[in-house]
Short mmCIF file of C-alpha atoms and ligand atoms in Angstrom, two decimals:
data_model
loop_
_atom_site.label_atom_id
_atom_site.label_comp_id
_atom_site.label_asym_id
_atom_site.label_seq_id
_atom_site.Cartn_x
_atom_site.Cartn_y
_atom_site.Cartn_z
CA MET A 1 0.00 0.00 0.00
CA LYS A 2 1.22 3.50 -0.86
CA GLU A 3 2.51 5.45 2.14
CA ASN A 4 0.44 8.57 3.03
CA ARG A 5 3.07 11.25 3.48
CA ILE A 6 1.44 14.32 5.03
CA VAL A 7 3.16 17.69 4.93
CA VAL A 8 1.88 20.62 6.98
CA THR A 9 3.05 24.06 5.85
CA GLY A 10 2.88 26.68 8.60
CA GLY A 11 3.64 23.90 11.07
CA SER A 12 5.23 26.38 13.48
CA GLY A 13 2.09 28.55 13.63
CA MET A 14 -0.87 28.38 16.01
CA VAL A 15 -2.95 25.96 13.93
CA GLY A 16 0.10 23.90 12.93
CA LYS A 17 1.11 23.34 16.56
CA SER A 18 -2.46 22.46 17.52
CA LEU A 19 -2.54 19.90 14.70
CA LYS A 20 0.81 18.45 15.73
CA ASP A 21 -0.66 17.66 19.18
CA ILE A 22 -3.12 15.23 17.56
CA MET A 23 -1.33 14.28 14.31
CA PRO A 24 2.30 13.97 15.40
CA ASN A 25 3.39 11.80 12.48
CA ALA A 26 2.97 14.43 9.76
CA ILE A 27 5.91 16.57 8.63
CA TYR A 28 5.62 20.08 10.07
CA LEU A 29 7.40 22.90 8.22
CA SER A 30 8.28 26.46 9.14
CA SER A 31 9.68 29.30 7.03
CA SER A 32 13.18 28.28 8.09
CA ASP A 33 12.73 24.92 6.30
CA TYR A 34 11.54 26.40 2.99
CA ASN A 35 10.61 29.92 1.93
CA LEU A 36 7.28 29.17 0.30
CA THR A 37 6.96 32.58 -1.37
CA SER A 38 9.80 31.49 -3.67
CA GLU A 39 9.38 29.01 -6.51
CA LYS A 40 12.76 27.52 -5.63
CA GLY A 41 11.61 26.88 -2.03
CA VAL A 42 8.31 25.31 -3.11
CA SER A 43 9.78 23.08 -5.83
CA GLN A 44 12.56 21.99 -3.46
CA MET A 45 10.00 21.09 -0.78
CA TYR A 46 8.00 18.89 -3.18
CA TYR A 47 11.21 17.31 -4.49
CA ASP A 48 12.64 16.57 -1.01
CA ILE A 49 9.49 15.34 0.74
CA LYS A 50 7.28 13.98 -2.06
CA PRO A 51 4.07 14.46 -0.06
CA THR A 52 0.86 12.66 -0.93
CA THR A 53 -1.15 15.10 1.22
CA VAL A 54 -0.50 18.80 1.77
CA ILE A 55 -2.20 20.67 4.60
CA HIS A 56 -1.38 24.25 3.69
CA LEU A 57 -1.57 26.47 6.77
CA ALA A 58 1.34 28.83 6.01
CA ALA A 59 0.25 32.40 5.43
CA LYS A 60 1.17 35.95 6.19
CA VAL A 61 -1.30 36.60 9.01
CA GLY A 62 -1.57 39.69 11.20
CA GLY A 63 -3.69 42.25 13.03
CA ILE A 64 -5.64 45.20 11.62
CA ILE A 65 -2.87 47.81 11.90
CA ASP A 66 -0.25 45.67 10.17
CA ASN A 67 -2.74 44.76 7.43
CA ILE A 68 -3.47 48.47 6.87
CA ASN A 69 0.22 49.41 6.84
CA LYS A 70 1.52 46.57 4.65
CA PRO A 71 -1.18 45.77 2.06
CA TYR A 72 1.37 44.90 -0.62
CA ASN A 73 3.16 42.37 1.59
CA TYR A 74 -0.09 40.72 2.69
CA PHE A 75 -1.27 40.37 -0.88
CA THR A 76 1.98 39.28 -2.52
CA ASP A 77 3.25 36.82 0.10
CA ASN A 78 -0.09 35.03 0.30
CA VAL A 79 -0.73 34.92 -3.45
CA LEU A 80 2.78 33.63 -4.13
CA MET A 81 2.65 30.92 -1.46
CA ASP A 82 -0.82 29.71 -2.39
CA THR A 83 -0.35 29.79 -6.16
CA LEU A 84 2.96 27.96 -6.08
CA LEU A 85 1.90 25.36 -3.52
CA ILE A 86 -1.25 24.39 -5.44
CA ASP A 87 0.41 24.43 -8.84
CA TYR A 88 3.27 22.22 -7.68
CA ALA A 89 0.83 19.94 -5.83
CA ARG A 90 -1.04 19.37 -9.07
CA LYS A 91 2.12 18.86 -11.12
CA ASN A 92 3.43 16.38 -8.52
CA GLN A 93 0.15 14.43 -8.46
CA VAL A 94 -0.47 15.23 -4.79
CA GLU A 95 -3.69 13.42 -3.84
CA ARG A 96 -5.03 15.63 -1.08
CA PHE A 97 -4.59 19.38 -0.63
CA ILE A 98 -6.29 21.31 2.16
CA GLY A 99 -5.99 25.11 1.98
CA MET A 100 -6.99 27.54 4.71
CA LEU A 101 -9.16 30.58 4.02
CA SER A 102 -10.62 32.83 6.73
CA THR A 103 -14.06 34.29 7.36
CA CYS A 104 -12.53 37.80 7.28
CA ILE A 105 -12.22 37.45 3.50
CA TYR A 106 -16.02 37.37 3.08
CA PRO A 107 -17.73 40.57 1.81
CA ASP A 108 -17.61 43.56 4.13
CA LYS A 109 -21.41 43.87 4.11
CA VAL A 110 -24.18 41.66 2.82
CA GLU A 111 -27.95 41.84 3.14
CA GLU A 112 -28.38 38.59 5.01
CA TYR A 113 -26.34 36.90 7.74
CA PRO A 114 -24.92 34.37 8.41
CA MET A 115 -22.98 34.17 5.13
CA THR A 116 -22.98 30.88 3.25
CA GLU A 117 -20.08 29.44 1.25
CA GLN A 118 -21.69 30.71 -1.99
CA MET A 119 -21.45 34.36 -0.86
CA ILE A 120 -17.68 34.66 -0.76
CA HIS A 121 -17.45 36.81 -3.92
CA ASN A 122 -20.62 38.89 -3.30
CA GLY A 123 -18.76 42.17 -2.69
CA PRO A 124 -15.29 43.37 -1.69
CA PRO A 125 -13.65 42.31 1.58
CA THR A 126 -13.49 44.83 4.42
CA PRO A 127 -11.03 47.72 3.79
CA THR A 128 -8.98 46.80 6.90
CA ASN A 129 -7.86 43.51 5.33
CA PHE A 130 -8.63 44.14 1.68
CA SER A 131 -5.33 42.74 0.32
CA TYR A 132 -5.27 39.67 2.58
CA GLY A 133 -8.93 39.08 1.71
CA TYR A 134 -8.42 39.13 -2.03
CA ALA A 135 -5.26 37.03 -1.78
CA LYS A 136 -7.11 34.35 0.19
CA ARG A 137 -10.06 34.47 -2.20
CA CYS A 138 -7.59 33.63 -4.99
CA LEU A 139 -6.74 30.43 -3.10
CA ALA A 140 -10.40 29.40 -3.29
CA VAL A 141 -10.62 30.33 -6.99
CA GLN A 142 -7.47 28.37 -7.80
CA ILE A 143 -8.54 25.24 -5.90
CA ASP A 144 -12.02 25.25 -7.48
CA ALA A 145 -10.45 25.81 -10.91
CA CYS A 146 -7.95 23.00 -10.39
CA ASN A 147 -10.73 20.60 -9.40
CA LYS A 148 -12.79 21.60 -12.42
CA GLU A 149 -10.00 21.47 -15.00
CA TYR A 150 -7.84 18.66 -13.66
CA GLY A 151 -10.33 16.55 -11.68
CA THR A 152 -8.42 16.91 -8.40
CA LYS A 153 -10.23 16.65 -5.07
CA TYR A 154 -8.55 19.59 -3.38
CA GLN A 155 -10.44 21.53 -0.73
CA TYR A 156 -10.36 24.63 1.44
CA LEU A 157 -11.71 25.26 4.90
CA THR A 158 -12.87 28.71 5.97
CA PRO A 159 -12.37 29.12 9.71
CA CYS A 160 -13.66 31.98 11.85
CA ASN A 161 -11.34 33.88 14.22
CA LEU A 162 -9.08 31.67 16.29
CA TYR A 163 -7.41 31.78 19.68
CA GLY A 164 -5.32 29.40 21.74
CA GLU A 165 -2.15 28.98 23.73
CA TYR A 166 0.00 28.77 20.58
CA ASP A 167 -1.12 32.23 19.41
CA LYS A 168 1.35 35.12 19.28
CA PHE A 169 1.35 37.18 22.45
CA GLY A 170 3.88 39.81 21.31
CA GLU A 171 3.52 42.57 18.73
CA ASN A 172 0.90 42.29 15.99
CA SER A 173 -1.22 39.76 17.91
CA HIS A 174 -4.87 38.83 17.39
CA PHE A 175 -7.62 40.24 19.60
CA VAL A 176 -8.01 37.46 22.21
CA ALA A 177 -4.24 36.99 22.64
CA SER A 178 -3.67 40.72 23.05
CA LEU A 179 -6.61 40.93 25.45
CA ILE A 180 -5.22 38.15 27.65
CA LYS A 181 -1.81 39.84 27.60
CA LYS A 182 -3.29 43.23 28.44
CA ILE A 183 -5.19 41.81 31.41
CA ILE A 184 -2.14 39.93 32.75
CA ILE A 185 0.09 43.02 32.56
CA ALA A 186 -2.51 45.42 33.97
CA ASP A 187 -3.24 43.01 36.81
CA ARG A 188 0.45 42.71 37.60
CA ASN A 189 0.65 46.52 37.74
CA GLY A 190 -2.32 46.71 40.10
CA GLU A 191 -4.54 48.50 37.55
CA GLU A 192 -8.34 48.30 37.81
CA ASN A 193 -9.19 49.02 34.18
CA ILE A 194 -7.93 48.13 30.73
CA GLU A 195 -8.46 50.15 27.56
CA LEU A 196 -9.48 48.46 24.29
CA PHE A 197 -9.59 49.67 20.68
CA GLY A 198 -12.86 50.60 18.98
CA THR A 199 -16.44 50.59 20.21
CA GLY A 200 -16.77 47.02 21.49
CA ASN A 201 -19.78 46.53 19.20
CA PRO A 202 -18.37 44.36 16.36
CA LEU A 203 -19.53 40.77 16.39
CA ARG A 204 -17.21 37.80 16.12
CA GLN A 205 -17.29 34.00 15.99
CA TYR A 206 -14.28 32.70 17.95
CA MET A 207 -12.96 29.14 17.83
CA TYR A 208 -10.29 27.37 19.88
CA SER A 209 -7.41 26.49 17.50
CA HIS A 210 -7.53 22.84 18.69
CA ASP A 211 -11.11 22.57 17.38
CA LEU A 212 -9.96 23.55 13.89
CA ALA A 213 -7.15 20.99 14.18
CA ARG A 214 -9.73 18.29 15.03
CA VAL A 215 -11.78 19.25 11.93
CA ILE A 216 -8.69 19.04 9.70
CA LYS A 217 -7.80 15.62 11.14
CA GLN A 218 -11.36 14.39 10.62
CA CYS A 219 -11.23 15.50 6.96
CA ILE A 220 -8.11 13.38 6.51
CA ASP A 221 -9.33 10.39 8.53
CA ASP A 222 -12.80 10.26 6.95
CA ASP A 223 -11.67 11.27 3.44
CA ILE A 224 -13.84 14.40 3.44
CA THR A 225 -12.94 16.60 0.47
CA ASP A 226 -15.72 19.24 0.49
CA SER A 227 -14.89 22.89 1.10
CA PHE A 228 -16.83 24.47 3.99
CA ASN A 229 -16.94 27.10 6.73
CA VAL A 230 -15.63 26.00 10.11
CA ALA A 231 -17.12 28.22 12.80
CA THR A 232 -18.94 28.20 16.09
CA LYS A 233 -22.61 29.20 16.07
CA GLU A 234 -22.04 31.86 18.75
CA ASN A 235 -21.57 35.38 17.35
CA LEU A 236 -20.55 37.57 20.28
CA SER A 237 -19.72 41.27 20.53
CA ILE A 238 -16.17 42.29 21.43
CA LYS A 239 -17.64 43.60 24.68
CA GLU A 240 -19.22 40.21 25.48
CA ILE A 241 -16.00 38.38 24.60
CA THR A 242 -14.07 40.72 26.93
CA GLU A 243 -16.48 39.92 29.74
CA ILE A 244 -16.04 36.16 29.14
CA VAL A 245 -12.25 36.50 29.11
CA LEU A 246 -12.30 38.46 32.38
CA ASP A 247 -14.61 35.84 33.87
CA ALA A 248 -12.29 33.02 32.75
CA ILE A 249 -9.13 34.70 34.06
CA GLN A 250 -10.56 36.12 37.31
CA PRO A 251 -7.81 38.73 37.73
CA ASN A 252 -7.09 40.07 41.21
CA ASN A 253 -7.04 43.78 40.36
CA VAL A 254 -8.58 44.35 36.93
CA LYS A 255 -12.32 44.83 37.32
CA GLY A 256 -13.44 46.43 34.07
CA PHE A 257 -12.63 47.94 30.69
CA ASN A 258 -13.32 50.95 28.52
CA PHE A 259 -13.09 51.53 24.79
CA ASP A 260 -10.95 54.03 22.86
CA THR A 261 -13.45 54.87 20.12
CA SER A 262 -10.84 56.87 18.16
CA LYS A 263 -9.25 53.54 17.14
CA PRO A 264 -10.65 51.40 14.26
CA ASP A 265 -13.20 48.65 14.87
CA GLY A 266 -12.54 46.50 11.83
CA GLN A 267 -15.42 44.74 10.08
CA TYR A 268 -18.70 45.08 12.00
CA ARG A 269 -19.85 41.50 11.49
CA LYS A 270 -18.77 38.56 9.33
CA ASP A 271 -20.64 35.62 10.82
CA VAL A 272 -20.80 32.64 8.55
CA SER A 273 -23.26 29.81 8.26
CA THR A 274 -22.32 26.51 9.86
CA SER A 275 -25.08 24.53 8.08
CA LYS A 276 -22.79 22.91 5.53
CA MET A 277 -20.32 21.81 8.20
CA GLU A 278 -23.20 20.37 10.25
CA THR A 279 -24.20 18.14 7.34
CA ILE A 280 -20.61 17.07 6.64
CA ILE A 281 -19.46 16.57 10.25
CA PRO A 282 -22.70 16.15 12.20
CA GLY A 283 -22.49 16.50 15.96
CA PHE A 284 -19.05 18.13 16.06
CA LYS A 285 -18.58 19.59 19.57
CA PHE A 286 -16.81 22.96 19.80
CA THR A 287 -14.96 23.93 22.97
CA PRO A 288 -17.02 26.58 24.83
CA LEU A 289 -15.23 29.95 24.72
CA ILE A 290 -14.84 30.18 28.49
CA ASP A 291 -13.21 26.71 28.66
CA GLY A 292 -10.83 27.44 25.79
CA ILE A 293 -9.82 30.76 27.36
CA LYS A 294 -9.21 29.07 30.73
CA GLU A 295 -7.02 26.48 29.00
CA THR A 296 -5.16 29.16 27.02
CA TYR A 297 -4.64 31.37 30.08
CA GLY A 298 -3.41 28.42 32.18
CA MET A 299 -0.82 27.46 29.54
CA VAL A 300 0.28 31.07 29.07
CA VAL A 301 0.80 31.55 32.81
CA SER A 302 2.61 28.24 33.29
CA SER A 303 4.95 28.88 30.37
CA ASN A 304 5.80 32.44 31.54
CA ILE A 305 5.58 33.81 27.99
CA ILE A 306 4.10 37.12 29.19
P1 LIG B 1 0.45 31.82 12.22
O1 LIG B 1 0.44 31.40 13.63
O2 LIG B 1 0.65 33.27 11.91
O3 LIG B 1 1.56 30.97 11.47
C1 LIG B 1 1.91 31.27 10.16
C2 LIG B 1 2.75 30.13 9.65
O4 LIG B 1 3.10 30.40 8.29
C3 LIG B 1 4.06 29.97 10.42
O5 LIG B 1 4.34 28.60 10.56
C4 LIG B 1 5.07 30.64 9.50
O6 LIG B 1 6.40 30.13 9.65
C5 LIG B 1 4.51 30.22 8.14
N1 LIG B 1 4.99 31.11 7.09
C6 LIG B 1 4.79 32.44 6.96
N2 LIG B 1 5.46 32.91 5.88
C7 LIG B 1 6.08 31.84 5.32
C8 LIG B 1 6.94 31.68 4.20
N3 LIG B 1 7.28 32.71 3.42
N4 LIG B 1 7.41 30.44 3.93
C9 LIG B 1 7.10 29.38 4.70
N5 LIG B 1 6.29 29.47 5.77
C10 LIG B 1 5.79 30.69 6.09
O7 LIG B 1 -0.88 31.39 11.47
P2 LIG B 1 -2.12 30.57 12.08
O8 LIG B 1 -2.85 31.49 12.98
O9 LIG B 1 -1.65 29.25 12.55
O10 LIG B 1 -3.02 30.39 10.77
C11 LIG B 1 -2.97 29.20 9.98
C12 LIG B 1 -3.88 29.38 8.78
O11 LIG B 1 -5.21 29.62 9.22
C13 LIG B 1 -3.50 30.57 7.89
O12 LIG B 1 -3.66 30.20 6.55
C14 LIG B 1 -4.50 31.63 8.26
O13 LIG B 1 -4.75 32.52 7.19
C15 LIG B 1 -5.71 30.81 8.63
N6 LIG B 1 -6.60 31.46 9.61
C16 LIG B 1 -6.11 31.95 10.79
C17 LIG B 1 -6.98 32.57 11.67
C18 LIG B 1 -6.49 33.14 12.98
O14 LIG B 1 -7.29 33.77 13.70
N7 LIG B 1 -5.24 32.95 13.36
C19 LIG B 1 -8.34 32.65 11.38
C20 LIG B 1 -8.81 32.13 10.20
C21 LIG B 1 -7.92 31.53 9.31
P3 LIG B 1 7.39 30.82 10.74
O15 LIG B 1 6.91 30.41 12.10
O16 LIG B 1 8.73 30.25 10.43
O17 LIG B 1 7.30 32.30 10.51
#
């Protein structure tokens, strides 16, 4: 029987590390193994490893401010990586390819929520991640085109916002990671309040990174090749999420928060439908936000990374 050789690009990132916890036998790559924005790096990777399955998680990912300041980098790095990885997968007869989109690439505004998989091109992405949004949409276009023209069974998953202990807690971090960090530091300094960007009104679906890893593994194990949204049903405001995080952490000093409304909010809402996922993976149990935050906070404190 042919050996299933699974390569995970972006193996050193948050989702890659979460996947490694449950799929330790795959080959996990970082940018120091191969620069996947270069054709030489991509062709060398396929030549060296000869994967039969590619789980493509590598991407240039960042917060709102970095996306606004470096639109060229976000577009070019992601388009190069995705285009080359898919094209070389096809040319090397790779059997399975799983690409990763993001719900923040959906249209900025639509008439009806939650958004279904068919609505991805129904309007431009939000201005705060316009370049990243279009780059990731190209990944979907290329995979669909490859399946149509070459009969491959490649797929993409579209996850909502993620959090977890493997997230970045330094500069340019995502909302939940930077919130946890802010609370830890303020609490250490004996402060009673933290200040957050924006109005607190935007709505978000948040998923524990280990839940996405379990979905990816199930796609491999059960030979699921459909493309679908991966998101929790809960669509909470930033204010509600902050309250849950404070409740999970139970800081000694920090009691509340206020919002700096001079700072940008980002997209108001981008909730996606989970109906397709429910038919493909019925009964999948997501980790409740409060439990995932407790787990994340516990790991962050015990590893002293803040
Ligand atoms: P992450 O933590 O930022 O990790 C990014 C990964 O990509 C790292 O392993 C990084 O390697 C690798 N990478 C970046 N540039 C590269 C290059 N030029 N060559 C080779 N590797 C490169 O990302 P993540 O949060 O795990 O996200 C994984 C996937 O899920 C991404 O496709 C992302 O768009 C998608 N997604 C993420 C979220 C979220 O909230 N985080 C939400 C929805 C979808 P180094 O460690 O060596 O830099």
